[in-house]
Coordinates of C-alpha atoms in Angstrom, one line a residue:
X17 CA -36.0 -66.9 85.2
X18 CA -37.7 -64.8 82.9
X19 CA -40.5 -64.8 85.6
X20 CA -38.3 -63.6 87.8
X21 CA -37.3 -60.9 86.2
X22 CA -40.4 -59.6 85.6
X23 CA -41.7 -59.8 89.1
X24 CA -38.8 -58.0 89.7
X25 CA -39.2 -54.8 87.4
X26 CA -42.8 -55.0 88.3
X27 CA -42.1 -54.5 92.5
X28 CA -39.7 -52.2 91.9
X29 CA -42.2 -49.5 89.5
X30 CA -44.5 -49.9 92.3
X31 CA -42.7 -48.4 94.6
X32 CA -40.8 -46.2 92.5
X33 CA -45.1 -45.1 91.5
X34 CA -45.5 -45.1 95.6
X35 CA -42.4 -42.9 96.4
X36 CA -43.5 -40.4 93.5
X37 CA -47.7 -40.6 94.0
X38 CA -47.2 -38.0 96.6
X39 CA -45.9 -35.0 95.7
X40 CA -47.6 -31.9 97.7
X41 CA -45.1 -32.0 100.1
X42 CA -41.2 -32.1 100.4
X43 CA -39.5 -34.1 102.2
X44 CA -38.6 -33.9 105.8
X45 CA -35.2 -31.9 106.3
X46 CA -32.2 -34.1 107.0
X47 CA -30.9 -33.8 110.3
X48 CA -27.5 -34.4 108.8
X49 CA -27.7 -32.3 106.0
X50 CA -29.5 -29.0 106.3
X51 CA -31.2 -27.9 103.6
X52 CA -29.9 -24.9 101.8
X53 CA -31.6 -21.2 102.6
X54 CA -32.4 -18.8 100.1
X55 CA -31.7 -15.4 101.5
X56 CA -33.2 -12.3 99.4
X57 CA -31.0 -10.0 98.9
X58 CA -33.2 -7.3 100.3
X59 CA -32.6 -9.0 103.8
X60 CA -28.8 -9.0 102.8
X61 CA -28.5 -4.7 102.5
X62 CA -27.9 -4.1 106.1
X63 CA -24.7 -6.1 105.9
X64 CA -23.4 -5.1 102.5
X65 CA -24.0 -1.8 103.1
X66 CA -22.5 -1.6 106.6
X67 CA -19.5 -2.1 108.7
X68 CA -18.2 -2.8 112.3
X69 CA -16.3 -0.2 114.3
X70 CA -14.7 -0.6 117.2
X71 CA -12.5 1.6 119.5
X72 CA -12.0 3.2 122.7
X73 CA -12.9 6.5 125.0
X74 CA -10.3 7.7 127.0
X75 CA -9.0 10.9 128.7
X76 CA -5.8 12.5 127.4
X77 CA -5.3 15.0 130.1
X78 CA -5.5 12.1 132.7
X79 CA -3.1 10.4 130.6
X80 CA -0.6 12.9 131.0
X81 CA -1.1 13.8 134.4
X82 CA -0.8 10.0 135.3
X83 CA 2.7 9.7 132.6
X84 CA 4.5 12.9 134.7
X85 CA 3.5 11.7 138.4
X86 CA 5.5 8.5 137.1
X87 CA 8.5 10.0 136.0
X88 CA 8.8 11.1 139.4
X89 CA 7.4 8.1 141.7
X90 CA 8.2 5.0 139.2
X91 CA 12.1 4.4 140.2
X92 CA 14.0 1.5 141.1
X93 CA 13.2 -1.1 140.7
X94 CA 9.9 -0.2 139.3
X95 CA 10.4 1.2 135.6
X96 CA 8.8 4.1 134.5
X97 CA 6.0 3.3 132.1
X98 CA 6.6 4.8 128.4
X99 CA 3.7 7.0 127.8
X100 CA 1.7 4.8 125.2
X101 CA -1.9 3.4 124.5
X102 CA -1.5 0.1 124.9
X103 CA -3.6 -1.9 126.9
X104 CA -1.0 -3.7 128.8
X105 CA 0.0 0.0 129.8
X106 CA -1.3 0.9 133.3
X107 CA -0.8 4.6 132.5
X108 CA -3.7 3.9 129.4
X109 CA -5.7 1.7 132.0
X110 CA -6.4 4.8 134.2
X111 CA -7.2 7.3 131.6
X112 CA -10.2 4.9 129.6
X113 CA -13.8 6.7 130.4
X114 CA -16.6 3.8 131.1
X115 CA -19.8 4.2 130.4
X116 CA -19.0 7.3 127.6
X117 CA -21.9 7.3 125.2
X118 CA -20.3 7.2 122.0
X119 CA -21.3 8.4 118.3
X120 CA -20.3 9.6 115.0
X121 CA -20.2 12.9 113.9
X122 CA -21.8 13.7 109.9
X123 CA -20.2 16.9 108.8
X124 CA -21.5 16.0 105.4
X125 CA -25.0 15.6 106.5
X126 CA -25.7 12.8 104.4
X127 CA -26.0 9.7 106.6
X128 CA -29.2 9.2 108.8
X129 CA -28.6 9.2 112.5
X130 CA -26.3 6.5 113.8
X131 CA -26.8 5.2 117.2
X132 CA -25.2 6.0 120.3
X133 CA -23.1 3.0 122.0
X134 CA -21.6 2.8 125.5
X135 CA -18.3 2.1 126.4
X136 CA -17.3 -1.0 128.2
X137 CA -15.2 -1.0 131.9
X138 CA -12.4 -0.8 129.5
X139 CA -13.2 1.5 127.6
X140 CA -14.3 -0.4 124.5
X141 CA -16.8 0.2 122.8
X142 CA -18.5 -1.2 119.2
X143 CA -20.6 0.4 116.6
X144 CA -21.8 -2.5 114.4
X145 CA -23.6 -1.6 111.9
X146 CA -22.4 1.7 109.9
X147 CA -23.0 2.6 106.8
X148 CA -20.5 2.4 103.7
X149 CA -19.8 5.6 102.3
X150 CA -17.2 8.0 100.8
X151 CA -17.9 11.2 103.3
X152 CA -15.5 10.9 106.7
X153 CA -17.0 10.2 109.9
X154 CA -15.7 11.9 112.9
X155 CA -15.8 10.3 116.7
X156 CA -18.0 12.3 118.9
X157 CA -18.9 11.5 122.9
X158 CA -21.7 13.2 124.5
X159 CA -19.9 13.7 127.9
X160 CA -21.1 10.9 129.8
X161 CA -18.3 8.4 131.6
X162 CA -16.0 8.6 134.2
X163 CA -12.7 7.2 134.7
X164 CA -12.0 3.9 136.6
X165 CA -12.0 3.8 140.3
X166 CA -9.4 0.9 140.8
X167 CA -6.1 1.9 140.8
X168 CA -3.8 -0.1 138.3
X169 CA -1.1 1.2 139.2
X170 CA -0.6 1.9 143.3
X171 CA 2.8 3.7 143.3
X172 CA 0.6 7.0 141.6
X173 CA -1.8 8.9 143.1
X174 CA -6.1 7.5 142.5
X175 CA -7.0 10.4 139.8
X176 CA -10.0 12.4 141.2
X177 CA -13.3 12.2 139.6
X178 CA -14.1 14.3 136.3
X179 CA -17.4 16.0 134.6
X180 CA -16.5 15.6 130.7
X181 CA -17.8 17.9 127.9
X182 CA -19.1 16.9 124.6
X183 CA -16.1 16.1 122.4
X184 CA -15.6 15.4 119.2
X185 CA -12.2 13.6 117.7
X186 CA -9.9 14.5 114.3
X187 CA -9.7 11.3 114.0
X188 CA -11.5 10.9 110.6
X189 CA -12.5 7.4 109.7
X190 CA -13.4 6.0 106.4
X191 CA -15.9 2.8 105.4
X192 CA -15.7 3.7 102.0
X193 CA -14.6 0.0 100.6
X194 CA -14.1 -1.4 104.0
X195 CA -14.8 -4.2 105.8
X196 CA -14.0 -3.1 109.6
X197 CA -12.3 -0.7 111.7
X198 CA -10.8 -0.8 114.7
X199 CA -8.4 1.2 117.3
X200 CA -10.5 4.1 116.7
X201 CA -9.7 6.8 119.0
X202 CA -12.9 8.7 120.8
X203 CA -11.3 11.5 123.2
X204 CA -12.5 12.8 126.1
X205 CA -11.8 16.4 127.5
X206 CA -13.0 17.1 130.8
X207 CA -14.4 20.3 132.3
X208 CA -11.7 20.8 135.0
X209 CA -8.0 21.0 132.3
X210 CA -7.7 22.8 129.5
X211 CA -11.3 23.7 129.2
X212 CA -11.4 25.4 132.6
X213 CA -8.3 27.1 132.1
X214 CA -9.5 28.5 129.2
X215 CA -12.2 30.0 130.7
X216 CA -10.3 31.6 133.8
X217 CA -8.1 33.5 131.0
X218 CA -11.2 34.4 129.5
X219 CA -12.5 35.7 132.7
X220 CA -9.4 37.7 133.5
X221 CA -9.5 39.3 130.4
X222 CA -12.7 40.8 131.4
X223 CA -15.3 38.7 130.3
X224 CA -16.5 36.4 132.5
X225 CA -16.9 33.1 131.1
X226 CA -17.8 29.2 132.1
X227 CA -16.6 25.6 130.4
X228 CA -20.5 25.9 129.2
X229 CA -19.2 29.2 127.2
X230 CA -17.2 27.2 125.3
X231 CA -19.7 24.7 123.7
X232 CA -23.7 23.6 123.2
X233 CA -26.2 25.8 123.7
X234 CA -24.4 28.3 125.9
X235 CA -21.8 28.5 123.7
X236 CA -20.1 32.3 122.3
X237 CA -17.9 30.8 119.5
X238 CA -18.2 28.5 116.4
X239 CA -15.9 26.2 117.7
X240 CA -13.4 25.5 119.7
X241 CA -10.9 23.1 119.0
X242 CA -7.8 21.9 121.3
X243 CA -4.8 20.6 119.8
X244 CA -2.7 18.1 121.6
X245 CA 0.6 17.6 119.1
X246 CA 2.9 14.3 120.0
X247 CA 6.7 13.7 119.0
X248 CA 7.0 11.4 116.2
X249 CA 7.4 7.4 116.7
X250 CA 4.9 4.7 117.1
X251 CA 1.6 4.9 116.1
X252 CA 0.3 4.7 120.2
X253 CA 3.1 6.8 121.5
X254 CA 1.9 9.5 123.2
X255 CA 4.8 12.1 124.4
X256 CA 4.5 15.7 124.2
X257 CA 5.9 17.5 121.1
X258 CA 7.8 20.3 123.6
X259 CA 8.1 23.9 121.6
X260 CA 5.8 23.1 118.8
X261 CA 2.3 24.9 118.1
X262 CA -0.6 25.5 115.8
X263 CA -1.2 28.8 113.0
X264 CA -5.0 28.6 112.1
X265 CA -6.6 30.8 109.2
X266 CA -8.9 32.4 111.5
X267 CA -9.3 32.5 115.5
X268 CA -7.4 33.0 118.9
X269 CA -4.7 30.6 119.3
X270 CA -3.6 29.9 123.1
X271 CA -0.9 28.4 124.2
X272 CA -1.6 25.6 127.2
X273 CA 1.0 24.8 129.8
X274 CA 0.9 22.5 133.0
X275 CA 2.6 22.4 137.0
X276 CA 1.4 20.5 139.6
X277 CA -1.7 22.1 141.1
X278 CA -0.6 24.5 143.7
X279 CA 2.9 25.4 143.1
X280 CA 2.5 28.2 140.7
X281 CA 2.8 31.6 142.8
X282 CA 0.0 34.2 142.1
X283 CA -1.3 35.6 139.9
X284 CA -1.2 33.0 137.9
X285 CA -2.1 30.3 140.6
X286 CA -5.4 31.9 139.6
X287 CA -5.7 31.4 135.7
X288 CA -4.9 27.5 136.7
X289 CA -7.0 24.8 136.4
X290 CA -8.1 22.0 139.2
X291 CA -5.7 19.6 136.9
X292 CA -3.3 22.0 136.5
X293 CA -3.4 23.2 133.3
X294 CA -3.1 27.4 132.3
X295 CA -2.6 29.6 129.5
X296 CA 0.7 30.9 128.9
X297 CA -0.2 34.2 127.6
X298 CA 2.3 35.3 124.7
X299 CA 4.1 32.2 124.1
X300 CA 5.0 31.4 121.0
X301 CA 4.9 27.7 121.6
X302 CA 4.0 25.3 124.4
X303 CA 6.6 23.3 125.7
X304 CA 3.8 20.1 126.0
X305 CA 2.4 21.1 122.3
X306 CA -1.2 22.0 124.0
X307 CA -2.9 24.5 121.8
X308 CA -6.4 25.6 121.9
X309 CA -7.8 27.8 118.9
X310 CA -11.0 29.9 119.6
X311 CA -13.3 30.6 116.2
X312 CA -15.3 33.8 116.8
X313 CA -19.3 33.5 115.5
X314 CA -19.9 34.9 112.3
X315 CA -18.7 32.3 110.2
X316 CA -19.2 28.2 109.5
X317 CA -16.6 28.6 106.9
X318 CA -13.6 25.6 107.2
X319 CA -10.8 26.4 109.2
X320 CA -7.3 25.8 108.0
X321 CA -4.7 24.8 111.0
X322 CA -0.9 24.5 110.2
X323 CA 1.0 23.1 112.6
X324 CA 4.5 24.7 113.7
X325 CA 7.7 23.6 114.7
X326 CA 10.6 26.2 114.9
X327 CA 13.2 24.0 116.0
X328 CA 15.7 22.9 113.8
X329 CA 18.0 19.5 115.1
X330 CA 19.1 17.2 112.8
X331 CA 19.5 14.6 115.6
X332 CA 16.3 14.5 116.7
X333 CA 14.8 14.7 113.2
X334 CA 13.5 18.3 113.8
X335 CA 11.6 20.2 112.3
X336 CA 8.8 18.0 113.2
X337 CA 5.7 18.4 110.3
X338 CA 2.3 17.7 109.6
X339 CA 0.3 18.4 106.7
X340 CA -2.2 21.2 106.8
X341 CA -5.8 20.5 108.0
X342 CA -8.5 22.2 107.1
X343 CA -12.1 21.3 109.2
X344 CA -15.3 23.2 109.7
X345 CA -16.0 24.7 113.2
X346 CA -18.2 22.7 115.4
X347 CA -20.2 24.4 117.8
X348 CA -22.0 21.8 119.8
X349 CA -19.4 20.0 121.5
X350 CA -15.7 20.8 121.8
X351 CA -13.2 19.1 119.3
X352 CA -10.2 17.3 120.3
X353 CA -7.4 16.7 118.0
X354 CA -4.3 14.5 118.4
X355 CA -1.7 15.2 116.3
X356 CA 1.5 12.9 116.1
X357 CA 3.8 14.5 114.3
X358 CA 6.1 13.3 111.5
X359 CA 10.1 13.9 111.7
X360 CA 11.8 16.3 109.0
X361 CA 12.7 13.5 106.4
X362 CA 9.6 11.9 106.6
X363 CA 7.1 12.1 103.7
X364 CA 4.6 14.5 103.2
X365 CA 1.8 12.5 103.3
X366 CA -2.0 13.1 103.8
X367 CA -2.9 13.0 107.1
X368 CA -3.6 9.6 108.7
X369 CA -7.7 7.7 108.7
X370 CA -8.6 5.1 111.2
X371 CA -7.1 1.9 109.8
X372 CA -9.8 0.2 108.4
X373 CA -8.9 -3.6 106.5
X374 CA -10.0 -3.2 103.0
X375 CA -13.1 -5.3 101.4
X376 CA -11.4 -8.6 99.9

C-alpha cells in the first residue's frame, strides 16, 4: 500500500515538474474565456474626454410656409397638422435639409477644429467625438443641403428648390459633465426668405445690396442675426409668437412679415421675397415674431437682445418673456435664433442648452 502511495506522489511531481518546466510562453487563450485586455489609459483620452452629438438640419422658413398652406388645404377629413418637430409630423418631414454639412461653432476659441458631418435623408446627423469642456458650442451649417424631393404630404404644394446660406444656431450646447446630446437643433436659412427680403429693403433704401452682403467675405456688417420667437408650450412646438419683437443694444432691427407670393399690390410686391417674406417698415412688432437685427462694422463687442411682448392677456398667459441674451456678432455666416417664449407666470430662468444626459 505504502508502495502505492509513493508511486503515486512520485507520477504526479512529474508532471506537475512537466506542466511547470516550460515557462517562456503562456498559455493558449481560451476560446471560452477570453483573456482580459489591459488598455492604457492614454488609448482611453479620446473617449473620456469626448462626447456624442446628435441632431438635425432643417429649414424654418419651409416649415412655416408648409404649416400655413395647411391650414388652408388640410380640411375634412384630413386634420390639420399642429406645427411641431416631430418626426411623425409631415410638416417637419419636408423642411429637414439632406446632405447639410454640419459643424460647431468656438466663440471661445479654445477647442481645435472639430469636423464637419453630413446630414442624413432625414436630416440626422452625428458628431461623435467632441470634446468635454465648460465653453458653449454653437451649431453652424456651411450652406450645403437641399430639402427633400418626395412629397410627405400630397394635399400641399412640392416646396421649390433652395440655395442656403451659412447659418449658425442660438442653440448653445454644453458637454461640460456630459455624457451625450441629442435633439440638437442646426437651422438652415435660405437665400430666397428673410435673407432676400432683407436685401431688397436694403436696396430700396438706396444701397444696393445681395444675400452675399449680408455674410462671408462680401459681407458689410458684423453680424446679422434673425430672430424667429414661438408662443410658449411644448418643447417642439413651433407656432408663431404674433405681436411680439426683439430690442438689441446696438444695430437695426427689422420687422419681417409674410403673404403668399404674389398677392401683395406694388410697391411692396417689390421689397418681397421669392418665399414670400418682406419687411414691414415701421412696425413695432411682427405679427409672426420674425425679427432680423443688422450690427454695423466697427465693433466685435457682445450684443445684448431683449425680447418684447406688449401684449397684456391674462388668458393667454401674456406678456410672453424671455431672459435677455447677450452674443457676439458673427460675421461669417448668418445666425439663426429660435426663441420659444415662456408665458407671464413662468419662471425667470436662464435661457435653455441642448439637453444633454449628465455623466453617471
Amino acid at each position: 500500500m505504502y508502495r502505492a502511495i509513493r508511486y503515486g506522489t512520485l507520477f504526479g511531481a512529474l508532471l506537475l515538474g512537466a506542466g511547470c518546466g516550460n515557462n517562456s510562453s503562456a498559455p493558449a487563450e481560451s476560446s471560452f474565456i477570453p483573456r482580459p485586455k489591459i488598455v492604457a489609459a492614454e488609448a482611453m483620452s479620446d473617449s473620456l474626454n469626448s462626447v456624442r452629438l446628435t441632431g438635425y438640419t432643417w429649414d424654418p422658413e419651409a416649415f412655416f410656409t408648409s404649416f400655413v398652406e395647411c391650414t388652408q388645404k388640410c380640411l375634412p377629413p384630413i386634420p390639420a397638422l399642429p406645427p411641431m418637430l416631430l418626426d411623425n409630423n409631415p410638416l417637419f418631414l419636408r423642411s429637414v435639409v439632406q446632405g447639410s454639412k454640419v459643424t460647431l461653432l468656438d466663440r471661445s476659441g479654445s477647442a481645435s477644429p472639430l469636423p464637419t458631418v453630413d446630414s442624413d435623408p432625414l436630416g440626422s446627423w452625428v458628431l461623435p467625438k467632441v470634446p468635454i469642456r465648460d465653453e458653449l458650442y454653437y451649431p453652424s451649417t456651411t450652406g450645403e443641403g437641399e430639402l427633400p424631393t418626395f412629397n410627405y404630404f400630397p394635399p400641399l404644394t412640392p416646396l421649390p428648390p433652395a440655395d442656403y446660406a451659412p447659418t449658425v444656431s442660438l442653440r448653445p450646447v454644453s458637454t461640460a459633465d456630459a455624457d451625450g446630446c441629442w435633439g440638437i437643433e442646426a437651422s438652415q436659412l435660405s437665400t430666397t426668405g428673410i435673407l432676400q427680403a432683407i436685401a431688397k429693403y436694403l436696396s430700396s433704401k438706396g444701397t444696393a445690396t445681395t444675400v452675399a452682403n449680408l455674410y462671408g467675405n462680401g459681407n458689410r456688417y458684423e453680424g446679422v442675426t434673425v430672430f424667429w420667437l414661438y408662443n410658449p408650450g411644448f418643447s417642439s412646438l413651433r407656432g408663431p409668437g404674433a405681436g411680439t419683437t426683439v430690442e438689441a443694444s446696438r444695430g437695426q432691427v427689422l420687422n419681417v412679415e409674410w403673404a403668399p407670393p404674389g398677392v401683395l399690390p406694388p410697391p411692396l410686391s417689390d421689397l418681397q421675397s421669392q418665399r414670400g417674406f418682406f419687411v414691414a417698415e415701421g412696425a413695432p412688432v411682427s405679427s409672426l415674431g420674425i425679427v432680423a437685427v443688422l450690427v454695423p462694422k466697427g465693433s466685435t463687442d457682445p450684443v445684448t437682445y431683449k425680447f418684447k411682448d406688449p401684449t397684456t392677456d391674462a388668458a393667454s398667459g401674456r406678456p410672453w418673456k424671455y431672459p435677455d441674451m447677450t452674443v457676439a456678432p458673427t460675421s461669417e455666416a448668418v445666425t439663426f435664433g429660435g426663441i420659444q417664449l415662456r408665458f407671464a407666470t413662468g419662471t425667470a430662468s436662464p435661457p435653455e442648452r441642448v439637453a444633454c444626459r449628465p455623466k453617471q
